[in-house]
CSV table of C-alpha atoms in Angstrom, one decimal:
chain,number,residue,atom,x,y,z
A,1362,UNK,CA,-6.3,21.2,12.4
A,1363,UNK,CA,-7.5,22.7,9.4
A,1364,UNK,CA,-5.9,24.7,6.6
A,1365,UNK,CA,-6.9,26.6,3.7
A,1366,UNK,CA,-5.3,24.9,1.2
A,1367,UNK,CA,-4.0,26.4,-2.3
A,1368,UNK,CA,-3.0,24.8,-5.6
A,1369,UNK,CA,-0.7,26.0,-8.7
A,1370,UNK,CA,0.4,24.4,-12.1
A,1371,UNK,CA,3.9,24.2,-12.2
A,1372,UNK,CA,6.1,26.1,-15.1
A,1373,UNK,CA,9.5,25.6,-16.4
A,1374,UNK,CA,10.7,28.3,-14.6
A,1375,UNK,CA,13.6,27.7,-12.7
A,1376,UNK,CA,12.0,28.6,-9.3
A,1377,UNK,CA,9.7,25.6,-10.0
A,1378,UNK,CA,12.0,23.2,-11.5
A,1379,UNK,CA,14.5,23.3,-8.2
A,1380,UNK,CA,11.3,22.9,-5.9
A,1381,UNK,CA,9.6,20.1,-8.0
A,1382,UNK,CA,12.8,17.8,-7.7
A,1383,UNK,CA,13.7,19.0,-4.4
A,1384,UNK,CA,10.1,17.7,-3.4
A,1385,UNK,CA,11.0,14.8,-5.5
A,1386,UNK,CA,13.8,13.8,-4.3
A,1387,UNK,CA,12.2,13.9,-1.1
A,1388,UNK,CA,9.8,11.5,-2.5
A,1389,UNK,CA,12.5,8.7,-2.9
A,1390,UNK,CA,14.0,9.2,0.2
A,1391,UNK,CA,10.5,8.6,1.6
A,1392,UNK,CA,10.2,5.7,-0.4
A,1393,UNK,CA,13.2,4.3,-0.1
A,1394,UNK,CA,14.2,4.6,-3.2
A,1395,UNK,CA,16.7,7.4,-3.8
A,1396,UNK,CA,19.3,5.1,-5.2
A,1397,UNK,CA,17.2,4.3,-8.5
A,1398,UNK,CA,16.1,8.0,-8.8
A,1399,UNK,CA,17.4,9.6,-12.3
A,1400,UNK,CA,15.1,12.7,-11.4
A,1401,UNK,CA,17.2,16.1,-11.8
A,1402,UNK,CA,16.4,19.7,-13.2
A,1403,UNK,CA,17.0,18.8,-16.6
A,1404,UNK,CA,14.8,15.9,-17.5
A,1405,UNK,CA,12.1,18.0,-14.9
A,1406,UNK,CA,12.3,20.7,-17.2
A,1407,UNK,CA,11.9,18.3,-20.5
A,1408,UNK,CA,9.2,16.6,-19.0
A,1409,UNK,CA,7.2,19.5,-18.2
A,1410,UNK,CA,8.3,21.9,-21.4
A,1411,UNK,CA,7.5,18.7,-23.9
A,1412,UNK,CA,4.2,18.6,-21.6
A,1413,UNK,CA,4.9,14.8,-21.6
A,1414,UNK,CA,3.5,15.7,-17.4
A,1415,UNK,CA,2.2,18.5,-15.1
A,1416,UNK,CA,2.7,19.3,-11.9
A,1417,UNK,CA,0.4,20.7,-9.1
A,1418,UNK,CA,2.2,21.9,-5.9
A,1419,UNK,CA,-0.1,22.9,-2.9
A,1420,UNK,CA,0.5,25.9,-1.0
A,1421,UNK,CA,-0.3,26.9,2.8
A,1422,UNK,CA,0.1,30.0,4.4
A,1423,UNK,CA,2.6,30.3,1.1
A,1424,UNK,CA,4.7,27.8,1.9
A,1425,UNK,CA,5.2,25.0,-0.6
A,1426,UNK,CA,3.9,21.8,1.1
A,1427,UNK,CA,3.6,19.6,-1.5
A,1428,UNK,CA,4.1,18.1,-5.1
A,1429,UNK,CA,2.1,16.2,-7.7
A,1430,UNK,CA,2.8,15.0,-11.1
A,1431,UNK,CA,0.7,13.6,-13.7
A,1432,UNK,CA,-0.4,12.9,-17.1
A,1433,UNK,CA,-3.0,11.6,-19.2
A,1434,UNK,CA,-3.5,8.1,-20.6
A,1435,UNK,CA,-5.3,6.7,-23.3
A,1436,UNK,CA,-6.1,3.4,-22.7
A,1437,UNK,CA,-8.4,1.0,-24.9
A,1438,UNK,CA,-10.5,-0.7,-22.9
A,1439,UNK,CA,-11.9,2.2,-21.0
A,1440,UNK,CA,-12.2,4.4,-24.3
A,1441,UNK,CA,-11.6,7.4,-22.1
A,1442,UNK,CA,-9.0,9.9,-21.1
A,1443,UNK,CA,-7.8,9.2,-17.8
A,1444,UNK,CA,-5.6,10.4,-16.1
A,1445,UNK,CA,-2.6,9.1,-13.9
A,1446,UNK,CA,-0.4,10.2,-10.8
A,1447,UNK,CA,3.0,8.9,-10.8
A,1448,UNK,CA,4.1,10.9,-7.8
A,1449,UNK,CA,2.4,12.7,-4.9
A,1450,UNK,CA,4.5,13.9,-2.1
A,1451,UNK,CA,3.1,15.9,1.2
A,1452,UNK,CA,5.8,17.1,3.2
A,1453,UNK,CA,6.4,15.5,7.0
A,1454,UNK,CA,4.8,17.8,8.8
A,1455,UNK,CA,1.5,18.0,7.1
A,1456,UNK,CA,0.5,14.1,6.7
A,1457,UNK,CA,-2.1,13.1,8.5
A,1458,UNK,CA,-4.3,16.4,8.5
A,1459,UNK,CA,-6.2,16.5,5.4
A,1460,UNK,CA,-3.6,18.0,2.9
A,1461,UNK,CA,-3.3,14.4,0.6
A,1462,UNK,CA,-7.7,14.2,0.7
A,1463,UNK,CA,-7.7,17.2,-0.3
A,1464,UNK,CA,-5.2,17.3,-2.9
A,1465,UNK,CA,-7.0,14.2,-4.0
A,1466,UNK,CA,-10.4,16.1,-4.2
A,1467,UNK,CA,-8.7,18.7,-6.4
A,1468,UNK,CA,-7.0,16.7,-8.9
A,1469,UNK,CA,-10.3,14.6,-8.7
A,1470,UNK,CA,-12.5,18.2,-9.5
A,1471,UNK,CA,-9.2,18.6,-12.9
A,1472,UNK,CA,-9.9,15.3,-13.7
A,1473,UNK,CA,-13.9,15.4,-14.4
A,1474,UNK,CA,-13.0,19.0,-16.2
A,1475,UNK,CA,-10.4,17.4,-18.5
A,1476,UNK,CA,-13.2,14.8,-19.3
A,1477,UNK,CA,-11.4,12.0,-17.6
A,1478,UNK,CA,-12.4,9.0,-17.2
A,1479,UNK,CA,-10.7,7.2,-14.6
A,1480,UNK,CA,-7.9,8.5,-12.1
A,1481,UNK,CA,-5.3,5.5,-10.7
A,1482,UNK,CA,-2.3,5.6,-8.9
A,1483,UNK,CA,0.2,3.0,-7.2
A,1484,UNK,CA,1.2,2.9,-3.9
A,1485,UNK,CA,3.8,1.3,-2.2
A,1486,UNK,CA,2.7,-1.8,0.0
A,1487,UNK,CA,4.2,-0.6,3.0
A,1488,UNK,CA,2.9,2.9,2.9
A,1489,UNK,CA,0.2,1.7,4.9
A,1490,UNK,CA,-1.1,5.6,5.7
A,1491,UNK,CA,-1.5,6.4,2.7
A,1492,UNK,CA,-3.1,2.9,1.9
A,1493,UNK,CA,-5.6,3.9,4.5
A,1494,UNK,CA,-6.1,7.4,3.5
A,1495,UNK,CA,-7.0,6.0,-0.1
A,1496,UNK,CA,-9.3,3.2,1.3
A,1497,UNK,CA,-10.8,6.1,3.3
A,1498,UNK,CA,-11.9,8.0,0.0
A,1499,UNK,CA,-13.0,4.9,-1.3
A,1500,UNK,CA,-10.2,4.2,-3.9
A,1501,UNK,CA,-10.5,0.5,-5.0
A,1502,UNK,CA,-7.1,-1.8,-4.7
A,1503,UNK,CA,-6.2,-3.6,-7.8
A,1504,UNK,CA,-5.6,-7.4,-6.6
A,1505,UNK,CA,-5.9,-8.6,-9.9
A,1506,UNK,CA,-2.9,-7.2,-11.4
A,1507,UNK,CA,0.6,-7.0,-11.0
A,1508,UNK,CA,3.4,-4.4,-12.1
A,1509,UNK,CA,5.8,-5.7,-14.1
A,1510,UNK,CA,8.8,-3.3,-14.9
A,1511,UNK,CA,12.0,-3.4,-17.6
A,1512,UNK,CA,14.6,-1.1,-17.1
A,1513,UNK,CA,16.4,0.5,-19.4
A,1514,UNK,CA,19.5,-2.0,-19.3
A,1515,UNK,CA,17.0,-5.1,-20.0
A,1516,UNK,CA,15.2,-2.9,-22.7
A,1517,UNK,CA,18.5,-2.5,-24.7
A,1518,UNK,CA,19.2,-7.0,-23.7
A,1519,UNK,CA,15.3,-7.2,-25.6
A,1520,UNK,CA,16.1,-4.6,-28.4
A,1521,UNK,CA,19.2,-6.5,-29.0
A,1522,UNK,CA,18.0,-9.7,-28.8
């Protein structure tokens, strides 16, 4: 099936707020993750008014059918802007028809306009459709890194230290 797919920056408006977290929140349920989720209306709205982020949401037919937040990155070796997506969520019933590709193709098309340099992402390991959707477009796995995290109770154990 194919849809005519439309995109819109999200605002601080309230209207967009409550439907960027609710599609968030939908993220970490998705991802198994809603129990380490801070994400609420408030730090939404700071991220976006303090334009630490932006968010795209896709439309069809009107209908809100999914989320993406990002921001730009500056780092050293690649000289560049780049820019990175720290959440992309496509609601259940649209997976697997085109809506992530083409999402994809549109941040891709923002990306060489804001003079970008590179466009990552992670994924989840066990996400495998999305794994193979991105192998698809010819996104290249990283095998020679690995994440390493500190949350915020470790970060005050090393400022403390």
């Amino acid at each position: 099936m194919s849809y005519e797919i439309t995109y819109r920056e999200a605002t601080i408006d309230d209207k967009d707020i409550y439907l960027a977290v609710d599609l968030m929140k939908k993220l970490c349920i998705y991802q198994k993750m809603e129990d380490t989720s801070m994400i609420n209306e408030d730090n939404m709205r700071k991220l976006l008014a303090d334009n630490a982020g932006n968010g795209i949401f896709a439309y069809i037919d009107g209908e809100p059918v999914a989320f993406m937040y990002y921001y730009y990155n500056y780092p050293m070796l690649i000289g560049n802007k780049c820019m990175y997506i720290d959440c992309l969520y496509i609601e259940d019933g649209y997976r697997h028809c085109g809506v992530g590709t083409d999402f994809l193709k549109y941040i891709s098309r923002k990306a060489l306009d804001d003079g970008c340099g590179r466009l990552e992402w992670l994924c989840l390991t066990w996400n495998t459709p999305a794994l193979d959707m991105y192998d698809k477009i010819g996104a290249k796995k990283m095998d020679t890194v690995s994440l390493h995290r500190v949350d915020l109770e470790t970060i005050v154990k090393l400022a403390n230290s």
